[in-house]
Coordinates of C-alpha atoms and ligand atoms in Angstrom, one line a residue:
M1 CA 5.6 -76.6 -40.1
Q2 CA 8.7 -76.4 -36.7
K3 CA 8.1 -73.1 -36.2
L4 CA 4.5 -73.9 -35.7
L5 CA 5.4 -76.0 -33.1
I6 CA 7.3 -74.0 -31.1
L7 CA 4.9 -71.3 -30.9
S8 CA 1.9 -73.7 -29.9
L9 CA 4.4 -75.1 -27.1
A10 CA 5.2 -71.1 -26.2
A11 CA 1.8 -70.8 -25.6
T12 CA 0.9 -73.0 -23.4
S13 CA 4.0 -74.0 -21.3
G14 CA 6.2 -70.5 -20.9
L15 CA 9.7 -70.7 -21.3
A16 CA 11.0 -74.0 -21.2
A17 CA 9.1 -73.8 -24.5
I18 CA 10.1 -71.0 -25.9
A19 CA 13.5 -71.5 -27.6
S20 CA 14.9 -70.2 -30.9
S21 CA 14.5 -72.3 -33.7
H22 CA 18.0 -73.0 -34.0
S23 CA 19.0 -74.3 -30.4
N24 CA 17.6 -75.2 -27.1
T25 CA 18.7 -71.9 -25.7
P26 CA 15.4 -70.2 -24.4
A27 CA 14.9 -67.2 -25.5
S28 CA 15.5 -63.7 -24.2
L29 CA 13.6 -60.2 -24.2
K30 CA 16.2 -59.0 -26.1
E31 CA 16.1 -61.6 -28.7
V32 CA 12.6 -62.1 -29.2
Y33 CA 11.8 -58.3 -29.5
A34 CA 14.7 -57.5 -31.6
P35 CA 12.9 -57.2 -35.1
F36 CA 10.9 -54.3 -33.0
F37 CA 12.7 -52.3 -30.7
T38 CA 15.1 -52.7 -28.3
V39 CA 14.5 -54.0 -24.6
G40 CA 16.0 -51.8 -21.4
A41 CA 16.3 -51.9 -18.3
A42 CA 17.3 -49.0 -14.8
V43 CA 20.6 -49.5 -14.0
K44 CA 22.3 -48.5 -10.6
E45 CA 25.9 -48.6 -9.9
T46 CA 25.7 -52.1 -8.0
H47 CA 24.2 -53.3 -11.7
F48 CA 28.0 -54.0 -13.4
E49 CA 28.8 -57.4 -11.7
G50 CA 27.5 -60.7 -10.1
R51 CA 24.2 -61.5 -10.7
E52 CA 22.9 -58.3 -11.7
A53 CA 25.1 -58.2 -14.6
D54 CA 24.4 -61.8 -15.5
L55 CA 20.9 -60.9 -15.6
L56 CA 21.1 -57.6 -17.6
L57 CA 23.2 -58.9 -19.9
S58 CA 21.2 -62.0 -20.4
Q59 CA 17.9 -60.3 -21.3
Y60 CA 18.7 -56.6 -22.5
N61 CA 20.2 -54.7 -24.9
S62 CA 19.9 -51.3 -23.6
I63 CA 20.2 -49.2 -20.4
T64 CA 19.2 -46.2 -18.9
P65 CA 20.6 -45.0 -15.1
E66 CA 18.0 -44.9 -12.5
N67 CA 19.5 -42.1 -10.4
L68 CA 23.5 -41.9 -11.3
L69 CA 22.9 -39.0 -14.3
K70 CA 21.0 -36.4 -11.9
W71 CA 22.2 -33.6 -11.3
E72 CA 23.1 -33.8 -7.7
K73 CA 24.2 -37.1 -8.0
V74 CA 26.8 -36.1 -11.5
H75 CA 27.3 -31.8 -10.4
P76 CA 26.5 -31.9 -6.4
T77 CA 28.9 -28.7 -6.5
E78 CA 29.6 -25.7 -8.6
N79 CA 32.7 -26.3 -9.7
A80 CA 33.0 -30.4 -9.0
F81 CA 31.6 -33.6 -11.1
F82 CA 31.7 -36.9 -9.5
W83 CA 32.1 -39.6 -12.8
D84 CA 33.1 -42.9 -10.9
H85 CA 29.6 -44.2 -11.2
A86 CA 28.9 -42.8 -14.5
D87 CA 31.5 -43.8 -16.2
A88 CA 31.6 -47.7 -14.6
M89 CA 28.2 -47.7 -16.4
V90 CA 29.1 -46.1 -20.1
E91 CA 31.8 -48.7 -19.9
F92 CA 30.0 -51.5 -19.1
G93 CA 27.2 -50.9 -21.0
T94 CA 29.8 -50.5 -23.9
R95 CA 32.1 -53.2 -23.3
N96 CA 28.8 -55.5 -23.8
G97 CA 27.7 -53.7 -26.7
L98 CA 24.5 -51.7 -25.0
E99 CA 22.9 -49.1 -26.5
I100 CA 22.8 -46.1 -23.8
F101 CA 20.1 -43.8 -23.2
G102 CA 21.1 -40.8 -20.2
H103 CA 18.4 -40.0 -17.7
T104 CA 18.2 -36.9 -17.1
L105 CA 19.5 -33.0 -18.0
I106 CA 17.1 -30.8 -17.1
W107 CA 14.4 -32.3 -14.0
H108 CA 12.6 -30.2 -11.1
N109 CA 13.8 -32.8 -9.1
Q110 CA 16.7 -34.0 -7.6
N111 CA 19.4 -31.1 -8.3
P112 CA 21.4 -29.4 -5.6
E113 CA 20.3 -26.0 -4.2
W114 CA 23.6 -24.1 -6.0
V115 CA 21.6 -24.2 -9.2
F116 CA 19.1 -21.5 -8.4
K117 CA 20.7 -19.7 -6.4
D118 CA 23.2 -16.6 -6.4
A119 CA 26.0 -15.9 -4.4
E120 CA 23.8 -14.1 -2.3
G121 CA 22.0 -16.8 -1.8
N122 CA 18.8 -15.2 -4.1
D123 CA 17.8 -16.4 -7.2
A124 CA 20.1 -17.2 -9.6
S125 CA 19.4 -14.4 -12.6
P126 CA 18.3 -15.8 -16.1
E127 CA 21.5 -15.3 -17.5
L128 CA 23.5 -17.2 -14.6
L129 CA 20.9 -20.2 -15.0
L130 CA 21.5 -20.2 -18.5
E131 CA 25.1 -20.3 -18.4
R132 CA 25.0 -22.9 -15.6
M133 CA 22.8 -25.3 -18.0
R134 CA 25.0 -24.6 -20.9
N135 CA 27.8 -25.9 -18.6
H136 CA 26.3 -28.9 -17.0
I137 CA 24.7 -30.1 -20.3
H138 CA 27.8 -29.6 -22.4
T139 CA 29.8 -30.9 -19.9
V140 CA 28.3 -34.2 -19.1
V141 CA 26.8 -35.3 -23.1
G142 CA 30.2 -34.4 -23.8
R143 CA 31.9 -36.4 -21.6
Y144 CA 30.0 -39.3 -23.2
K145 CA 29.7 -38.1 -27.2
G146 CA 29.3 -40.9 -29.0
R147 CA 28.7 -43.4 -26.4
I148 CA 25.5 -42.6 -24.8
H149 CA 23.3 -42.8 -27.9
G150 CA 20.6 -40.9 -26.5
W151 CA 19.0 -38.5 -23.4
D152 CA 16.2 -37.8 -21.7
V153 CA 16.8 -34.0 -22.0
V154 CA 14.0 -32.4 -20.0
N155 CA 11.8 -34.6 -17.6
E156 CA 8.4 -34.0 -16.6
A157 CA 7.8 -30.1 -17.6
L158 CA 3.9 -30.1 -18.0
N159 CA 1.5 -30.2 -15.3
E160 CA -1.7 -33.1 -15.9
D161 CA -3.9 -29.9 -17.4
G162 CA -1.0 -29.8 -20.0
S163 CA 0.1 -26.5 -19.0
M164 CA 3.7 -25.6 -18.2
R165 CA 4.8 -26.9 -14.4
E166 CA 6.5 -24.2 -12.2
S167 CA 9.6 -25.4 -12.1
A168 CA 12.2 -23.1 -10.8
F169 CA 13.8 -23.5 -14.4
Y170 CA 10.5 -22.2 -15.8
R171 CA 10.3 -19.4 -13.2
I172 CA 13.4 -17.9 -13.8
L173 CA 13.9 -18.6 -17.9
G174 CA 10.2 -19.0 -18.8
E175 CA 9.4 -21.5 -21.5
D176 CA 12.6 -21.2 -23.6
Y177 CA 14.7 -23.5 -21.3
I178 CA 12.9 -26.2 -22.8
A179 CA 14.7 -25.1 -26.3
K180 CA 17.7 -23.6 -25.1
A181 CA 18.2 -27.2 -23.5
F182 CA 17.4 -29.3 -27.0
I183 CA 19.7 -27.0 -28.1
F184 CA 22.7 -27.3 -25.7
A185 CA 22.2 -31.1 -25.9
H186 CA 23.0 -31.4 -29.8
E187 CA 25.8 -28.7 -29.9
A188 CA 27.3 -31.3 -27.3
D189 CA 26.5 -34.3 -29.2
P190 CA 25.2 -33.7 -32.2
D191 CA 24.1 -37.4 -32.9
A192 CA 22.3 -38.3 -30.1
Q193 CA 18.6 -38.6 -30.1
L194 CA 17.3 -36.1 -28.0
I195 CA 14.0 -36.9 -26.1
Y196 CA 11.3 -35.0 -23.9
N197 CA 10.1 -37.4 -21.1
D198 CA 7.2 -37.5 -19.2
F199 CA 4.8 -39.4 -17.2
N200 CA 0.8 -39.6 -17.5
I201 CA 1.0 -38.1 -21.5
E202 CA -1.2 -41.1 -22.6
N203 CA -4.0 -38.7 -20.6
P204 CA -5.4 -36.5 -23.4
E205 CA -5.1 -33.4 -21.4
K206 CA -1.6 -33.8 -20.4
R207 CA -1.5 -35.2 -24.1
A208 CA -2.6 -32.1 -25.6
G209 CA 0.1 -30.0 -23.8
T210 CA 2.7 -32.4 -25.4
V211 CA 1.5 -32.6 -28.7
R212 CA 1.8 -28.5 -28.7
L213 CA 5.1 -28.2 -27.2
I214 CA 6.4 -30.6 -29.3
R215 CA 4.9 -28.9 -32.4
K216 CA 6.2 -25.9 -31.0
L217 CA 9.7 -27.3 -30.9
L218 CA 9.3 -28.6 -34.3
D219 CA 8.2 -25.9 -35.5
Q220 CA 11.5 -23.6 -34.3
G221 CA 13.6 -26.0 -35.5
I222 CA 14.7 -27.4 -32.1
P223 CA 16.8 -30.7 -32.7
I224 CA 14.2 -33.0 -31.0
S225 CA 14.4 -36.7 -32.0
G226 CA 11.7 -38.5 -29.7
V227 CA 9.2 -38.7 -27.0
G228 CA 9.5 -40.8 -23.8
I229 CA 6.7 -42.3 -22.2
Q230 CA 7.1 -43.2 -18.6
E231 CA 4.6 -45.9 -17.9
H232 CA 4.5 -45.6 -14.5
V233 CA 1.2 -47.6 -14.9
R234 CA -1.1 -49.4 -12.9
L235 CA -3.4 -52.6 -13.1
D236 CA -6.5 -51.1 -14.9
W237 CA -4.6 -47.5 -16.1
P238 CA -4.3 -46.7 -18.9
S239 CA -6.8 -48.8 -21.2
R240 CA -5.3 -50.4 -23.8
E241 CA -7.8 -47.7 -26.3
L242 CA -5.8 -44.9 -24.6
L243 CA -2.1 -46.1 -24.4
S244 CA -3.0 -47.4 -28.0
E245 CA -4.2 -43.3 -29.1
A246 CA -1.3 -41.8 -27.4
I247 CA 1.1 -43.6 -29.3
A248 CA -0.3 -43.6 -32.4
E249 CA -0.6 -39.4 -31.3
Y250 CA 2.7 -39.6 -30.7
A251 CA 4.5 -41.0 -33.8
A252 CA 2.1 -38.6 -36.2
L253 CA 4.5 -36.0 -35.2
G254 CA 7.1 -37.6 -37.1
I255 CA 9.1 -38.0 -34.1
K256 CA 10.5 -41.6 -32.4
V257 CA 8.3 -43.0 -29.4
M258 CA 10.1 -44.3 -26.5
I259 CA 8.5 -46.9 -23.3
T260 CA 11.3 -45.4 -21.3
E261 CA 9.9 -45.7 -17.1
L262 CA 7.7 -49.3 -17.8
D263 CA 6.5 -50.6 -14.2
V264 CA 3.2 -52.0 -13.0
D265 CA 2.2 -51.3 -9.8
V266 CA -0.3 -53.5 -8.2
L267 CA -0.6 -52.2 -5.1
P268 CA -3.9 -50.0 -3.7
S269 CA -3.4 -46.3 -5.0
A270 CA -2.7 -43.7 -2.3
F271 CA -4.1 -40.4 -4.6
D272 CA -6.6 -40.6 -7.7
N273 CA -4.5 -40.5 -11.1
Q274 CA -0.7 -40.0 -8.9
G275 CA 1.3 -40.9 -11.9
A276 CA 5.1 -40.8 -10.6
D277 CA 4.7 -37.0 -9.2
L278 CA 7.7 -37.8 -6.5
S279 CA 6.4 -34.6 -4.6
L280 CA 3.3 -36.6 -3.0
H281 CA 3.8 -38.2 0.1
A282 CA 1.0 -40.4 2.4
E283 CA 1.3 -42.1 5.7
L284 CA 1.9 -46.1 5.5
R285 CA -1.0 -47.9 6.2
D286 CA -2.2 -51.6 6.3
E287 CA -4.5 -51.3 3.8
L288 CA -1.8 -49.8 1.4
N289 CA 0.5 -52.4 2.2
P290 CA -1.7 -55.5 1.7
Y291 CA 1.4 -58.1 0.6
P292 CA 4.6 -57.8 3.0
N293 CA 5.0 -61.5 2.8
G294 CA 4.7 -62.3 -1.0
L295 CA 2.3 -62.0 -4.2
P296 CA -1.3 -64.1 -4.8
E297 CA -1.3 -66.6 -7.4
D298 CA -4.0 -64.8 -8.3
V299 CA -2.3 -61.2 -8.4
H300 CA 0.6 -62.9 -10.3
Q301 CA -1.6 -63.9 -13.0
A302 CA -3.3 -60.6 -13.2
L303 CA 0.5 -58.9 -13.3
A304 CA 1.1 -61.3 -16.0
K305 CA -1.6 -60.7 -18.0
R306 CA -1.5 -56.6 -17.9
Y307 CA 2.1 -56.8 -18.9
G308 CA 0.9 -58.9 -22.0
E309 CA -1.8 -57.0 -22.6
L310 CA 1.1 -53.4 -22.8
F311 CA 3.2 -55.6 -25.0
S312 CA 0.9 -56.4 -27.3
V313 CA 0.0 -52.6 -27.7
Y314 CA 3.3 -51.7 -28.1
L315 CA 4.1 -54.6 -30.9
E316 CA 0.7 -53.4 -32.8
H317 CA 3.1 -50.1 -33.2
A318 CA 6.3 -51.3 -33.3
D319 CA 7.3 -48.9 -36.7
A320 CA 7.2 -46.2 -34.2
I321 CA 8.5 -47.9 -30.8
A322 CA 12.2 -47.4 -30.6
R323 CA 12.2 -49.2 -27.3
V324 CA 10.9 -50.2 -24.6
T325 CA 12.7 -49.6 -21.0
L326 CA 11.8 -51.0 -17.7
W327 CA 11.9 -49.4 -14.3
G328 CA 14.8 -51.5 -12.6
L329 CA 15.7 -54.7 -13.2
N330 CA 13.6 -56.8 -10.4
D331 CA 11.2 -55.8 -7.4
G332 CA 13.2 -55.5 -3.9
G333 CA 15.5 -52.6 -6.0
S334 CA 12.1 -51.1 -7.2
W335 CA 11.3 -46.9 -6.2
L336 CA 7.7 -48.5 -5.9
N337 CA 8.7 -50.2 -2.3
H338 CA 9.9 -46.3 -1.3
W339 CA 7.1 -44.4 -3.1
P340 CA 4.4 -42.0 -1.9
M341 CA 5.7 -44.1 1.3
R342 CA 8.5 -46.2 2.6
G343 CA 8.0 -49.5 3.9
R344 CA 5.9 -51.2 1.3
T345 CA 6.5 -54.3 -0.6
S346 CA 5.8 -53.6 -4.1
Y347 CA 5.9 -55.9 -7.2
P348 CA 5.6 -53.9 -10.3
L349 CA 8.7 -55.6 -12.4
L350 CA 9.1 -58.9 -13.9
H351 CA 11.8 -60.2 -11.4
D352 CA 11.4 -61.3 -8.7
R353 CA 13.3 -60.4 -5.3
N354 CA 15.5 -63.5 -5.7
M355 CA 16.2 -62.6 -9.1
E356 CA 14.0 -65.0 -10.1
P357 CA 11.6 -64.7 -13.1
K358 CA 7.5 -63.9 -12.0
P359 CA 4.8 -64.9 -14.7
A360 CA 5.0 -61.9 -16.2
F361 CA 8.5 -62.3 -18.0
F362 CA 7.1 -65.5 -19.6
K363 CA 3.8 -63.8 -20.3
I364 CA 6.3 -60.9 -22.4
L365 CA 8.3 -63.6 -23.7
E366 CA 5.2 -65.5 -25.1
V367 CA 3.3 -62.7 -26.6
G368 CA 7.2 -61.6 -28.6
A369 CA 7.6 -65.0 -29.5
T370 CA 4.5 -64.9 -31.5
A371 CA 4.5 -61.5 -32.9
K372 CA 8.4 -62.8 -33.6
Y373 CA 6.6 -65.7 -35.9
C374 CA 4.3 -63.4 -37.6
H375 CA 6.9 -60.8 -38.7
Ligands
LIG401 C1 10.3 -39.9 -12.3 C2 11.8 -39.9 -13.1 C3 12.9 -40.9 -13.0 C4 12.6 -41.6 -11.0 C5 11.3 -41.7 -11.1 C6 11.0 -42.5 -9.7 O1 9.8 -41.4 -13.4 O2 12.0 -39.4 -14.4 O3 13.7 -40.8 -12.7 O4 12.7 -41.1 -10.7 O5 10.0 -40.8 -11.3 O6 11.9 -43.6 -9.6

């Protein structure tokens, strides 16, 4: 009876009413979704103290570094690693009992140029590049063995049509670079969850390519434990059906599904089907930056509705989904203010520029609280 009352209040009046049945403390994302999956945020090195840390610890039980473990950040020159920020993140996560995911080991972007060159400035030989991959992965994964719980081992290896992306890794090593990356990561930490991560893999062609790739790895006995659907989505893409089909198809492979980089772009798209292709750039025009002074209430509501829909799909697949990670803590810190052009005012996350919760946040709590009760 008491729980029913909480539910009906939750459905009408947001956070204040979504109290746990044991206290009057407002529930948090991590509490409400605890029966189903962990809820994470992408973090920056400035997030481990002050208001950012408070918000992080009050709502989330999982973290992923947005940039600080990318190759160019952690291993900028051949013989030097830069650990300060990654160490601070792992220390913060460990001290606070958070699940920590590493992002990312092998990706075509944000690599220093030396990785692909030999001493003469020519393309590195396959042997040299493979040895560099081994050293990079063993050193980074090995340093945080047992403390970083899983890794995006390979990020974005596929084109939109599902074929292999012509990255420098692919050009020099062929498709086998993917299997090798997983093997090296497994050698460095046999207990870590090892993920293939990509964007737009809800779409049928790219999804088919992803399924092909993962099946092949599984058939070869490669230690892959999950697929990361990035989920840089829009108000109208992907549809509920498309997303649900994609999750079901990945789950049918017998691996974990993770939503790894969730945000919802409410600004007009500069391209068709942009996904998160960082090579795309566009000129800033007023019509691409329609809300420089704040988000109108109707768009707030549309965003909340969309987040509610996404989380209701995740809940339908709760048996398959291990984690849902938001790609940032608040709107002001989102990459979508800078891409595909600088100077836009973006609103893709759950907390605003003052770190205040948005209607989207309350909507997700409401959806989770209802499901928690039914669970
Ligand atoms: C991709 C990458 C992330 C990040 C986003 C944009 O999704 O996986 O690391 O760079 O693009 O922030």
